[in-house]
Tab-separated table of C-alpha atoms in Angstrom:
chain	number	residue	atom	x	y	z
A	1	MET	CA	-11.533	146.767	-134.557
A	2	ASN	CA	-11.104	149.955	-132.503
A	3	HIS	CA	-9.551	150.990	-129.174
A	4	HIS	CA	-12.494	149.721	-127.108
A	5	PHE	CA	-13.945	146.706	-128.906
A	6	THR	CA	-12.556	143.677	-130.697
A	7	ARG	CA	-14.458	141.784	-133.370
A	8	LEU	CA	-13.448	138.182	-134.065
A	9	TRP	CA	-14.406	136.690	-137.395
A	10	ARG	CA	-14.561	133.042	-138.349
A	11	ILE	CA	-14.167	132.570	-142.083
A	12	GLN	CA	-15.601	129.380	-143.522
A	13	HIS	CA	-16.141	128.075	-147.036
A	14	LYS	CA	-19.802	128.337	-148.008
A	15	GLU	CA	-19.756	124.735	-149.216
A	16	ALA	CA	-17.594	123.295	-146.437
A	17	LYS	CA	-18.224	119.621	-145.800
A	18	ALA	CA	-18.988	118.545	-142.267
A	19	LEU	CA	-16.483	116.058	-140.885
A	20	PRO	CA	-17.324	113.410	-138.297
A	21	ALA	CA	-16.340	114.074	-134.704
A	22	THR	CA	-12.773	113.041	-133.936
A	23	LYS	CA	-11.402	111.674	-130.677
A	24	LEU	CA	-7.809	112.674	-130.032
A	25	ASP	CA	-6.806	110.293	-127.247
A	26	LYS	CA	-3.197	110.609	-126.110
A	27	ASN	CA	-3.463	107.104	-124.616
A	28	ASP	CA	-4.248	105.587	-128.023
A	29	PRO	CA	-1.020	105.824	-130.083
A	30	ALA	CA	-2.368	103.660	-132.909
A	31	GLY	CA	-5.440	105.858	-133.166
A	32	LEU	CA	-3.296	108.989	-133.260
A	33	VAL	CA	-1.171	107.525	-136.044
A	34	LYS	CA	-4.323	106.869	-138.045
A	35	LEU	CA	-5.378	110.486	-137.565
A	36	LEU	CA	-2.199	111.659	-139.288
A	37	GLU	CA	-4.092	110.881	-142.502
A	38	HIS	CA	-7.153	112.923	-141.507
A	39	PRO	CA	-8.388	115.407	-144.142
A	40	ASN	CA	-8.400	118.237	-141.581
A	41	GLY	CA	-5.001	119.863	-141.030
A	42	TRP	CA	-5.668	120.815	-137.395
A	43	VAL	CA	-6.521	117.203	-136.550
A	44	ARG	CA	-3.326	115.952	-138.233
A	45	THR	CA	-1.031	118.395	-136.481
A	46	THR	CA	-2.711	117.869	-133.103
A	47	ALA	CA	-2.337	114.102	-133.421
A	48	ASN	CA	1.331	114.621	-134.281
A	49	ARG	CA	1.808	116.909	-131.282
A	50	LEU	CA	0.261	114.321	-128.929
A	51	LEU	CA	2.509	111.593	-130.337
A	52	ASN	CA	5.515	113.831	-129.720
A	53	GLU	CA	4.409	114.656	-126.185
A	54	THR	CA	3.685	111.058	-125.159
A	55	GLN	CA	6.716	109.498	-126.943
A	56	ALA	CA	4.945	106.125	-127.003
A	57	PRO	CA	7.373	103.496	-128.397
A	58	GLN	CA	4.483	101.369	-129.667
A	59	ALA	CA	3.676	104.096	-132.177
A	60	ALA	CA	6.875	103.412	-134.151
A	61	ALA	CA	5.693	100.379	-136.134
A	62	PRO	CA	2.406	101.903	-137.402
A	63	LEU	CA	4.249	105.145	-138.133
A	64	VAL	CA	6.715	103.298	-140.376
A	65	GLN	CA	3.794	101.689	-142.203
A	66	THR	CA	2.154	105.095	-142.662
A	67	ALA	CA	5.374	106.755	-143.831
A	68	LYS	CA	5.963	104.032	-146.415
A	69	GLY	CA	2.488	103.147	-147.608
A	70	SER	CA	-0.139	105.751	-146.775
A	71	ALA	CA	-2.272	106.832	-149.730
A	72	SER	CA	-2.304	110.319	-148.199
A	73	LYS	CA	0.712	112.537	-148.843
A	74	TYR	CA	-0.160	114.366	-145.631
A	75	GLY	CA	-0.112	111.083	-143.741
A	76	ARG	CA	3.316	110.191	-145.108
A	77	LEU	CA	4.629	113.677	-144.360
A	78	GLN	CA	3.284	113.738	-140.794
A	79	ALA	CA	4.582	110.223	-140.136
A	80	LEU	CA	8.081	111.331	-141.125
A	81	HIS	CA	7.984	114.147	-138.579
A	82	ALA	CA	6.565	111.874	-135.892
A	83	LEU	CA	9.201	109.181	-136.454
A	84	ASN	CA	11.945	111.792	-136.406
A	85	ASN	CA	10.614	113.237	-133.142
A	86	LEU	CA	10.559	109.744	-131.640
A	87	GLY	CA	14.124	109.091	-132.782
A	88	LYS	CA	12.865	106.129	-134.817
A	89	LEU	CA	13.326	107.402	-138.370
A	90	ASP	CA	15.728	104.897	-139.898
A	91	ASP	CA	17.732	105.383	-143.060
A	92	ALA	CA	15.604	103.121	-145.263
A	93	VAL	CA	12.421	105.060	-144.513
A	94	LEU	CA	14.205	108.394	-144.953
A	95	VAL	CA	15.712	107.459	-148.323
A	96	ALA	CA	12.317	106.181	-149.498
A	97	ALA	CA	10.802	109.540	-148.496
A	98	LEU	CA	13.501	111.401	-150.446
A	99	GLN	CA	12.308	109.444	-153.490
A	100	ASP	CA	8.578	109.803	-152.749
A	101	LYS	CA	6.212	110.534	-155.631
A	102	ASP	CA	5.051	113.765	-153.993
A	103	GLY	CA	7.243	116.870	-153.866
A	104	ALA	CA	5.998	117.942	-150.431
A	105	VAL	CA	7.213	114.674	-148.920
A	106	ARG	CA	10.577	114.910	-150.696
A	107	LYS	CA	10.970	118.502	-149.488
A	108	THR	CA	10.214	117.489	-145.897
A	109	ALA	CA	12.627	114.562	-146.007
A	110	ALA	CA	15.394	116.828	-147.325
A	111	LYS	CA	14.827	119.243	-144.449
A	112	ILE	CA	15.031	116.400	-141.930
A	113	VAL	CA	18.350	115.208	-143.401
A	114	GLY	CA	19.768	118.712	-142.941
A	115	ASP	CA	19.023	118.571	-139.221
A	116	ARG	CA	20.905	115.302	-138.688
A	117	SER	CA	24.395	115.063	-137.256
A	118	GLU	CA	25.266	112.061	-139.440
A	119	VAL	CA	24.067	111.326	-142.975
A	120	SER	CA	24.528	108.004	-144.760
A	121	THR	CA	25.937	107.666	-148.256
A	122	PRO	CA	22.557	106.567	-149.719
A	123	ALA	CA	20.813	109.549	-148.106
A	124	ARG	CA	23.425	111.976	-149.449
A	125	ALA	CA	23.064	110.462	-152.921
A	126	ALA	CA	19.286	110.836	-152.730
A	127	ILE	CA	19.686	114.480	-151.661
A	128	GLN	CA	22.003	115.146	-154.599
A	129	ALA	CA	19.429	113.608	-156.942
A	130	LEU	CA	16.917	116.212	-155.729
A	131	LEU	CA	19.037	118.960	-157.303
A	132	ASN	CA	17.227	118.102	-160.537
A	133	ASP	CA	13.828	117.682	-158.909
A	134	PRO	CA	10.838	119.205	-160.737
A	135	ASP	CA	9.610	120.617	-157.413
A	136	GLY	CA	11.480	123.829	-156.575
A	137	ARG	CA	10.795	123.391	-152.846
A	138	ALA	CA	12.554	120.034	-152.865
A	139	GLN	CA	15.433	121.547	-154.846
A	140	ILE	CA	16.016	124.441	-152.469
A	141	ASN	CA	15.830	122.213	-149.388
A	142	ALA	CA	18.310	119.840	-151.008
A	143	LEU	CA	20.729	122.701	-151.670
A	144	MET	CA	20.418	124.024	-148.113
A	145	THR	CA	20.937	120.531	-146.721
A	146	LEU	CA	24.057	119.968	-148.843
A	147	GLY	CA	25.375	123.268	-147.512
A	148	SER	CA	25.032	121.952	-143.956
A	149	LEU	CA	26.961	118.741	-144.695
A	150	PRO	CA	30.749	118.373	-144.901
A	151	PRO	CA	31.707	119.326	-148.488
A	152	THR	CA	32.901	116.642	-150.902
A	153	ARG	CA	34.001	116.745	-154.532
A	154	GLU	CA	31.045	114.541	-155.453
A	155	THR	CA	28.631	117.065	-153.962
A	156	ALA	CA	30.465	119.962	-155.607
A	157	ASP	CA	30.235	118.206	-158.989
A	158	ALA	CA	26.494	117.661	-158.476
A	159	VAL	CA	25.810	121.311	-157.586
A	160	VAL	CA	27.971	122.545	-160.487
A	161	ALA	CA	26.135	120.244	-162.905
A	162	ALA	CA	22.785	121.534	-161.648
A	163	TRP	CA	23.692	125.258	-161.810
A	164	PRO	CA	22.701	125.881	-165.465
A	165	SER	CA	19.192	124.552	-164.754
A	166	LEU	CA	18.603	126.760	-161.694
A	167	LYS	CA	16.251	129.320	-163.162
A	168	ASN	CA	15.461	131.655	-160.265
A	169	PRO	CA	17.532	133.742	-157.819
A	170	TRP	CA	16.419	131.786	-154.757
A	171	LEU	CA	17.804	128.514	-156.108
A	172	GLU	CA	20.975	130.250	-157.276
A	173	SER	CA	21.445	131.810	-153.846
A	174	ALA	CA	20.983	128.413	-152.192
A	175	ALA	CA	23.613	126.939	-154.532
A	176	VAL	CA	26.093	129.649	-153.540
A	177	GLY	CA	25.269	128.926	-149.900
A	178	ALA	CA	25.975	125.235	-150.468
A	179	ALA	CA	29.461	126.181	-151.692
A	180	ALA	CA	30.249	128.546	-148.821
A	181	LYS	CA	32.152	126.042	-146.685
A	182	ASP	CA	34.714	125.309	-149.404
A	183	PRO	CA	34.424	127.641	-152.413
A	184	LEU	CA	37.799	126.511	-153.777
A	185	LEU	CA	36.485	122.965	-154.047
A	186	TYR	CA	33.509	124.257	-156.021
A	187	LEU	CA	35.773	126.335	-158.251
A	188	GLU	CA	37.856	123.254	-158.955
A	189	ALA	CA	34.668	121.390	-159.859
A	190	SER	CA	33.555	124.292	-162.066
A	191	PHE	CA	36.772	124.337	-164.095
A	192	GLY	CA	36.586	120.569	-164.422
A	193	ALA	CA	32.974	120.593	-165.593
A	194	LYS	CA	31.901	119.282	-168.969
A	195	ASP	CA	30.670	122.711	-170.102
A	196	PRO	CA	32.441	125.357	-167.974
A	197	ALA	CA	31.060	128.205	-170.103
A	198	PHE	CA	27.620	127.640	-168.565
A	199	LEU	CA	29.073	128.489	-165.145
A	200	ALA	CA	29.941	132.109	-165.931
A	201	GLY	CA	27.253	133.230	-163.487
A	202	PHE	CA	28.442	130.907	-160.704
A	203	VAL	CA	32.218	131.359	-160.533
A	204	PRO	CA	32.146	135.078	-159.597
A	205	HIS	CA	30.138	134.186	-156.469
A	206	LEU	CA	32.697	131.510	-155.606
A	207	ALA	CA	35.566	133.964	-156.152
A	208	ARG	CA	33.860	136.443	-153.834
A	209	LEU	CA	33.639	133.774	-151.128
A	210	VAL	CA	37.352	133.056	-151.540
A	211	ALA	CA	38.180	136.775	-151.342
A	212	ASN	CA	36.170	137.085	-148.133
A	213	SER	CA	37.946	134.134	-146.516
A	214	THR	CA	39.942	134.810	-143.372
A	215	ASP	CA	42.572	132.309	-144.549
A	216	ALA	CA	45.153	134.323	-146.496
A	217	SER	CA	46.491	131.186	-148.194
A	218	THR	CA	43.271	130.746	-150.183
A	219	GLY	CA	44.349	133.496	-152.575
A	220	ALA	CA	47.482	131.604	-153.580
A	221	LYS	CA	45.476	128.401	-153.945
A	222	LEU	CA	43.028	130.188	-156.220
A	223	VAL	CA	45.814	131.510	-158.459
A	224	ALA	CA	47.375	128.036	-158.663
A	225	LEU	CA	44.007	126.511	-159.556
A	226	LEU	CA	43.478	129.017	-162.363
A	227	ALA	CA	47.029	128.618	-163.658
A	228	ASN	CA	46.537	124.869	-164.035
A	229	ALA	CA	43.103	125.124	-165.670
A	230	PRO	CA	42.964	124.529	-169.452
A	231	ALA	CA	43.304	127.436	-171.872
A	232	SER	CA	39.762	126.790	-173.090
A	233	THR	CA	38.528	128.239	-169.778
A	234	ASP	CA	40.437	131.537	-170.050
A	235	GLY	CA	37.191	133.514	-170.143
A	236	LEU	CA	36.074	131.858	-166.912
A	237	LYS	CA	39.476	132.564	-165.369
A	238	GLN	CA	39.088	136.251	-166.147
A	239	ALA	CA	35.629	136.368	-164.585
A	240	THR	CA	37.007	134.640	-161.486
A	241	LEU	CA	39.963	137.014	-161.139
A	242	ASP	CA	37.775	140.084	-161.708
A	243	ALA	CA	35.401	139.068	-158.906
A	244	PHE	CA	38.270	138.053	-156.620
A	245	THR	CA	40.160	141.354	-156.939
A	246	VAL	CA	37.035	143.494	-156.548
A	247	ASN	CA	36.076	141.741	-153.304
A	248	LEU	CA	39.557	141.268	-151.820
A	249	LYS	CA	39.967	143.160	-148.556
A	250	GLY	CA	43.051	145.236	-147.810
A	251	ASP	CA	44.084	142.959	-144.953
A	252	GLY	CA	43.714	139.799	-147.046
A	253	ALA	CA	47.075	139.974	-148.800
A	254	THR	CA	48.559	136.647	-149.837
A	255	ALA	CA	52.146	135.947	-148.788
A	256	TRP	CA	54.585	135.961	-151.696
A	257	SER	CA	56.220	132.649	-152.601
A	258	ASP	CA	57.998	130.984	-155.490
A	259	SER	CA	54.959	128.833	-156.246
A	260	LEU	CA	52.709	131.912	-156.356
A	261	ALA	CA	55.175	133.635	-158.695
A	262	ALA	CA	55.180	130.595	-160.988
A	263	SER	CA	51.380	130.485	-161.075
A	264	LEU	CA	51.145	134.208	-161.874
A	265	LYS	CA	53.749	133.862	-164.603
A	266	LYS	CA	51.733	131.045	-166.143
A	267	LEU	CA	48.551	133.133	-166.058
A	268	LEU	CA	50.336	136.114	-167.617
A	269	GLY	CA	51.257	133.848	-170.498
A	270	SER	CA	47.589	133.232	-171.331
A	271	GLU	CA	46.376	134.591	-174.661
A	272	ARG	CA	43.433	136.355	-173.016
């Protein structure tokens, strides 16, 4: 390429197999649904686009069949998107997709859950199960989705339990993001975990989130939480306090109170 001429190149595999001609008819919803299983990616995505543009209600039933029973992972994946675009993706199909045998389908289903305004209890449970998924893409989408949902102790316990198995910085970052809405809840779950020592890399991130909170009362709540934690977690308490004090802003001072004084006195009595 230079300033005067443009060269366009088409790159093709030297052993590419010729595919039969395909008719993409927007007036044939059933035919478009069938093409979601086509071996060519352009054909699949174009069929999906036409289904989205036409919004044909009669496409819903064959789409459900494809999402549940297609032998093609691409067909199941595309059917999920098409059903979601039609507003016809029910909870049973979504939960089945979250438990699909293929990681790409599970990843896609997790992303769809994160875009929903309401999530059922079975769907949330299926998302939490993906925290231990062998496919890292499904794991990271599950973590991001949990971060978009209202925090619960059950979710916090699930993320805390999964932390020791998160072996790369992207998954760890997503776990911290999942805790961002309520880091105190995740700290409480951490100190109540079966093996708190394995969370030494997680609690400093949570303490930083607490320190950066605009709610000045969170500092006192943190101190009270640490004061009531068992002595066996003193090392984790120290790591939490170190991260909290380093990240605490000058305007984030916690108001003094009798309960705060009692919590500090209890912490000062720790052996560590």
